[in-house]
Short mmCIF file of C-alpha atoms in Angstrom, two decimals:
data_model
loop_
_atom_site.label_atom_id
_atom_site.label_comp_id
_atom_site.label_asym_id
_atom_site.label_seq_id
_atom_site.Cartn_x
_atom_site.Cartn_y
_atom_site.Cartn_z
CA MET A 858 16.62 -11.24 -8.14
CA THR A 859 14.62 -12.13 -11.34
CA TYR A 860 10.66 -11.57 -11.68
CA THR A 861 8.72 -13.17 -14.35
CA ASN A 862 5.21 -11.28 -13.31
CA ILE A 863 6.84 -7.91 -12.16
CA LEU A 864 9.57 -5.19 -13.00
CA THR A 865 11.58 -3.46 -10.11
CA GLU A 866 13.93 -0.82 -10.17
CA THR A 867 15.19 1.97 -7.74
CA ARG A 868 14.89 5.48 -8.31
CA GLY A 869 16.86 7.43 -5.71
CA LYS A 870 15.83 6.46 -2.29
CA VAL A 871 12.52 4.74 -3.89
CA GLY A 872 12.16 1.37 -4.77
CA LEU A 873 9.52 0.75 -7.72
CA ILE A 874 7.49 -2.50 -8.19
CA GLN A 875 5.27 -2.50 -11.60
CA LEU A 876 2.77 -5.32 -11.95
CA ASN A 877 3.86 -6.68 -15.68
CA ARG A 878 0.82 -8.81 -16.78
CA PRO A 879 -0.43 -6.44 -19.29
CA GLN A 880 -2.36 -9.33 -21.27
CA ALA A 881 -4.49 -9.98 -18.09
CA MET A 882 -4.86 -6.22 -17.29
CA ASN A 883 -2.38 -7.13 -14.21
CA ALA A 884 -4.88 -9.51 -12.51
CA PHE A 885 -3.17 -11.09 -9.74
CA ASN A 886 -2.34 -14.64 -9.74
CA LEU A 887 -0.48 -16.47 -7.09
CA ALA A 888 2.66 -16.27 -8.80
CA MET A 889 2.46 -12.47 -9.21
CA LEU A 890 1.49 -11.95 -5.66
CA THR A 891 4.42 -13.88 -4.49
CA GLU A 892 6.72 -11.71 -6.50
CA VAL A 893 5.20 -8.69 -5.12
CA PHE A 894 5.55 -9.60 -1.65
CA ASP A 895 9.09 -10.81 -2.26
CA ALA A 896 9.90 -7.61 -3.97
CA LEU A 897 8.21 -5.68 -1.25
CA GLU A 898 10.13 -7.73 1.53
CA ALA A 899 13.66 -7.04 -0.33
CA PHE A 900 13.02 -3.08 -0.58
CA ASP A 901 12.06 -3.10 3.03
CA LYS A 902 15.51 -4.81 3.77
CA ASN A 903 17.43 -2.56 1.50
CA GLU A 904 19.08 0.42 3.78
CA SER A 905 19.33 2.69 0.69
CA VAL A 906 15.39 2.79 0.17
CA GLY A 907 13.22 4.64 2.22
CA ALA A 908 9.90 4.28 0.66
CA ILE A 909 8.25 1.95 -1.87
CA VAL A 910 5.84 2.64 -5.08
CA VAL A 911 3.65 -0.37 -6.54
CA THR A 912 2.31 0.59 -9.82
CA GLY A 913 0.55 -1.17 -13.03
CA ASN A 914 0.23 0.73 -16.32
CA GLU A 915 -1.96 3.55 -17.41
CA LYS A 916 -4.82 1.41 -18.21
CA ALA A 917 -5.00 -0.78 -15.43
CA PHE A 918 -3.36 -1.08 -12.02
CA ALA A 919 -4.78 -4.46 -11.40
CA ALA A 920 -8.27 -5.41 -12.59
CA GLY A 921 -8.99 -8.00 -9.87
CA ALA A 922 -7.73 -11.45 -9.23
CA ASP A 923 -7.03 -14.17 -11.92
CA ILE A 924 -10.52 -15.90 -12.25
CA LYS A 925 -9.18 -18.42 -14.36
CA GLU A 926 -6.92 -19.64 -11.83
CA MET A 927 -9.75 -19.84 -9.19
CA ALA A 928 -12.85 -20.81 -11.22
CA ASP A 929 -12.51 -24.72 -10.53
CA GLN A 930 -10.99 -24.48 -7.43
CA SER A 931 -12.84 -26.44 -4.41
CA TYR A 932 -12.92 -25.12 -1.00
CA VAL A 933 -10.22 -27.24 0.21
CA GLU A 934 -8.25 -26.31 -2.65
CA MET A 935 -8.45 -22.50 -1.94
CA PHE A 936 -8.12 -23.02 1.89
CA THR A 937 -4.82 -24.93 1.40
CA SER A 938 -3.43 -22.91 -1.11
CA GLY A 939 -2.94 -20.05 0.80
CA HIS A 940 -4.24 -17.70 -1.85
CA VAL A 941 -5.79 -15.31 0.87
CA GLU A 942 -3.12 -15.55 3.57
CA ILE A 943 -0.52 -14.43 1.43
CA TRP A 944 -1.84 -10.97 1.56
CA ASP A 945 -0.99 -10.81 5.11
CA ARG A 946 2.89 -10.24 4.12
CA ILE A 947 2.21 -6.50 3.23
CA ARG A 948 1.22 -5.97 6.84
CA ASN A 949 4.75 -6.63 7.98
CA ILE A 950 6.06 -4.08 5.54
CA LYS A 951 7.98 -1.50 7.86
CA LYS A 952 8.81 1.39 5.15
CA PRO A 953 5.86 3.59 3.69
CA VAL A 954 4.26 1.75 0.64
CA ILE A 955 2.49 4.05 -1.96
CA ALA A 956 0.03 2.60 -4.52
CA ALA A 957 0.29 4.60 -8.10
CA VAL A 958 -3.08 3.79 -9.51
CA SER A 959 -4.33 4.42 -13.09
CA GLY A 960 -7.06 2.93 -14.57
CA TYR A 961 -8.96 -0.20 -13.09
CA ALA A 962 -8.25 -0.99 -9.56
CA LEU A 963 -10.69 -3.75 -9.23
CA GLY A 964 -11.37 -6.99 -6.70
CA GLY A 965 -8.11 -7.80 -5.74
CA GLY A 966 -6.30 -4.70 -7.35
CA CYS A 967 -8.63 -2.28 -5.28
CA GLU A 968 -7.66 -4.67 -2.28
CA PHE A 969 -4.08 -4.37 -2.96
CA ALA A 970 -4.15 -0.58 -3.28
CA ILE A 971 -6.14 0.03 0.08
CA SER A 972 -3.65 -2.50 1.55
CA CYS A 973 -0.91 0.31 0.84
CA ASP A 974 -0.15 3.25 3.19
CA MET A 975 -1.24 5.87 0.72
CA ILE A 976 -2.73 6.12 -2.83
CA ILE A 977 -1.69 8.53 -5.84
CA ALA A 978 -4.50 8.39 -8.43
CA SER A 979 -4.49 9.27 -11.95
CA GLU A 980 -7.82 10.81 -13.49
CA SER A 981 -8.63 7.55 -14.83
CA ALA A 982 -8.56 5.42 -11.74
CA LYS A 983 -11.48 3.40 -10.95
CA PHE A 984 -12.01 1.49 -7.67
CA GLY A 985 -14.40 -1.25 -7.13
CA GLN A 986 -14.98 -4.66 -5.40
CA PRO A 987 -17.33 -6.42 -8.50
CA GLU A 988 -16.85 -9.94 -6.72
CA ILE A 989 -20.34 -10.10 -5.92
CA THR A 990 -21.17 -10.26 -9.73
CA ILE A 991 -19.19 -13.70 -9.93
CA GLY A 992 -21.00 -15.08 -6.76
CA VAL A 993 -18.44 -14.41 -4.16
CA ILE A 994 -17.04 -11.47 -1.86
CA PRO A 995 -13.74 -9.78 -1.40
CA GLY A 996 -11.75 -12.11 0.39
CA ALA A 997 -8.34 -10.17 0.95
CA GLY A 998 -9.46 -7.47 2.96
CA GLY A 999 -11.84 -5.48 1.03
CA THR A 1000 -14.74 -5.55 3.48
CA GLN A 1001 -12.73 -4.25 6.43
CA ARG A 1002 -10.13 -1.61 4.90
CA LEU A 1003 -13.18 -0.10 2.87
CA ALA A 1004 -15.43 0.18 5.97
CA ARG A 1005 -12.72 1.74 7.94
CA VAL A 1006 -11.85 4.39 5.34
CA LEU A 1007 -15.53 5.01 3.45
CA GLY A 1008 -17.92 3.81 6.53
CA LYS A 1009 -20.55 1.27 6.31
CA TYR A 1010 -22.98 2.50 3.81
CA LEU A 1011 -20.90 3.24 0.93
CA THR A 1012 -18.96 0.22 1.51
CA MET A 1013 -22.23 -1.91 1.56
CA GLU A 1014 -23.02 -0.29 -1.91
CA MET A 1015 -19.53 -1.17 -3.29
CA VAL A 1016 -19.65 -4.76 -2.00
CA ILE A 1017 -23.32 -5.53 -2.46
CA ASN A 1018 -24.07 -3.91 -5.39
CA ASN A 1019 -20.89 -3.43 -7.31
CA ARG A 1020 -20.23 0.64 -7.09
CA THR A 1021 -17.30 1.72 -8.61
CA LEU A 1022 -15.50 5.25 -7.56
CA SER A 1023 -14.33 7.40 -9.90
CA ALA A 1024 -10.68 9.00 -8.98
CA SER A 1025 -12.46 12.27 -7.85
CA GLU A 1026 -15.01 10.14 -5.74
CA ALA A 1027 -12.02 8.15 -4.08
CA LEU A 1028 -10.68 11.50 -3.32
CA GLN A 1029 -13.69 12.76 -2.00
CA PHE A 1030 -14.37 9.88 0.41
CA GLY A 1031 -10.84 9.71 1.43
CA LEU A 1032 -9.52 6.74 -0.52
CA ALA A 1033 -6.76 8.60 -2.26
CA ASN A 1034 -4.35 11.17 -1.20
CA ARG A 1035 -4.26 13.10 -4.38
CA VAL A 1036 -5.53 12.67 -8.01
CA VAL A 1037 -3.17 13.89 -10.98
CA PRO A 1038 -3.17 13.65 -14.78
CA VAL A 1039 -2.96 10.49 -16.35
CA GLU A 1040 0.42 11.17 -18.00
CA GLY A 1041 2.40 12.31 -14.98
CA TYR A 1042 0.76 10.05 -12.30
CA LEU A 1043 3.80 7.75 -11.89
CA ASP A 1044 6.36 10.58 -12.05
CA SER A 1045 3.90 12.26 -9.17
CA ALA A 1046 3.74 9.12 -7.18
CA ILE A 1047 7.63 9.00 -7.47
CA ALA A 1048 8.26 12.39 -6.10
CA PHE A 1049 5.70 11.80 -3.60
CA ALA A 1050 7.60 8.80 -2.30
CA GLU A 1051 11.04 10.66 -2.30
CA GLU A 1052 9.82 13.32 -0.14
CA ILE A 1053 8.66 10.84 2.25
CA ALA A 1054 12.23 8.79 1.74
CA SER A 1055 13.88 12.05 2.78
CA ARG A 1056 12.58 12.05 6.33
CA ALA A 1057 13.92 10.36 9.22
CA PRO A 1058 13.92 6.77 8.54
CA ILE A 1059 13.59 5.50 11.96
CA ALA A 1060 10.69 8.14 12.97
CA VAL A 1061 8.89 7.17 9.74
CA ARG A 1062 8.69 3.53 10.42
CA MET A 1063 7.51 4.67 14.08
CA ALA A 1064 4.79 6.82 12.87
CA LYS A 1065 3.54 4.34 10.27
CA ASP A 1066 3.10 1.85 12.93
CA ALA A 1067 1.39 4.26 15.47
CA VAL A 1068 -1.09 5.27 12.70
CA ASN A 1069 -2.00 1.58 11.75
CA ALA A 1070 -2.67 1.07 15.40
CA ALA A 1071 -5.46 3.35 15.15
CA PHE A 1072 -7.24 1.14 12.93
CA GLU A 1073 -6.72 -2.06 14.83
CA THR A 1074 -7.06 -1.12 18.52
CA THR A 1075 -8.97 1.03 20.78
CA LEU A 1076 -8.04 4.49 21.64
CA THR A 1077 -6.68 3.58 24.78
CA GLU A 1078 -4.42 1.03 23.15
CA GLY A 1079 -3.66 3.09 20.33
CA LEU A 1080 -2.34 5.73 22.60
CA LYS A 1081 -0.20 3.09 24.26
CA VAL A 1082 1.37 2.40 20.88
CA GLU A 1083 1.89 6.12 20.22
CA LYS A 1084 3.82 6.63 23.23
CA ARG A 1085 5.57 3.29 22.99
CA ASN A 1086 6.93 4.55 19.68
CA PHE A 1087 7.62 7.98 20.65
CA TYR A 1088 10.01 7.98 23.64
CA PRO A 1089 12.36 5.60 21.97
CA LEU A 1090 13.19 7.91 19.33
CA PHE A 1091 15.13 10.01 21.94
CA ALA A 1092 17.60 7.23 21.75
CA THR A 1093 18.36 7.70 18.20
CA GLU A 1094 21.03 9.87 16.68
CA ASP A 1095 18.47 11.21 14.37
CA GLN A 1096 16.47 12.67 17.09
CA LYS A 1097 19.63 14.62 18.17
CA GLU A 1098 20.33 15.77 14.65
CA GLY A 1099 16.92 16.75 13.93
CA MET A 1100 16.45 18.88 16.99
CA LYS A 1101 19.97 20.39 16.73
CA ALA A 1102 19.21 21.12 12.95
CA PHE A 1103 16.07 22.82 13.97
CA VAL A 1104 17.84 25.26 16.46
CA GLU A 1105 20.50 25.77 13.87
CA LYS A 1106 18.17 26.33 11.15
CA ARG A 1107 19.66 24.07 8.61
CA LYS A 1108 18.56 20.92 6.95
CA ALA A 1109 19.16 17.65 8.99
CA ASP A 1110 21.19 15.06 7.74
CA TRP A 1111 19.66 11.86 8.60
CA LYS A 1112 21.47 8.50 9.33
CA GLY A 1113 18.77 6.23 10.10
CA LYS A 1114 20.57 5.52 13.49
#
């Protein structure tokens, strides 16, 4: 598939999506969002891909939403355009999605990064929700996902008073998995994704689903999801291979079956 606002490629078992609107610091407009989710879904269906990395460039992961696209929109126009609802598509991606963030991840850029399963941040990464400075609030999950990771008080400060987190603060507060030098941030993210892609594919998907349930359900319901995902793995060839390889002290050969 040919895209206008993003670049895609595969590196081994990793699908790579690069936001490619450098003239707008990769600000999300509806066209780019649509392409990103189309690419995510394509990689999700590709059996040769085990994990997906989404990145921007060294200066900006994505510096927000395209304000020019929204500035003159009415309530009805925004409501009927599906501008926010389109973000729900990322929740249907079954494979792990890693955000490789360098430079600005603000507004919609921050919301996209925290919608991913893991974040590799360069030392220059900056995370923020500055929507309050233009008279609105985050609308693509920022208030909810940040609160679940950072807690009420820091989220309030970011959303109400435009506090921006540095890469080191993001790591400190649990918003990033690791911080790496700018010059190697993408390679680090791809290596991280390759490691994940080398795991048993069905078990990885089940694990992602179970962990996500912890943020969306009660403990009782989450434990039910975990059990629901645990037992069926014993019907897979990978479970038999994995345990046999462990006993035989060799590397498992995963089939994704």
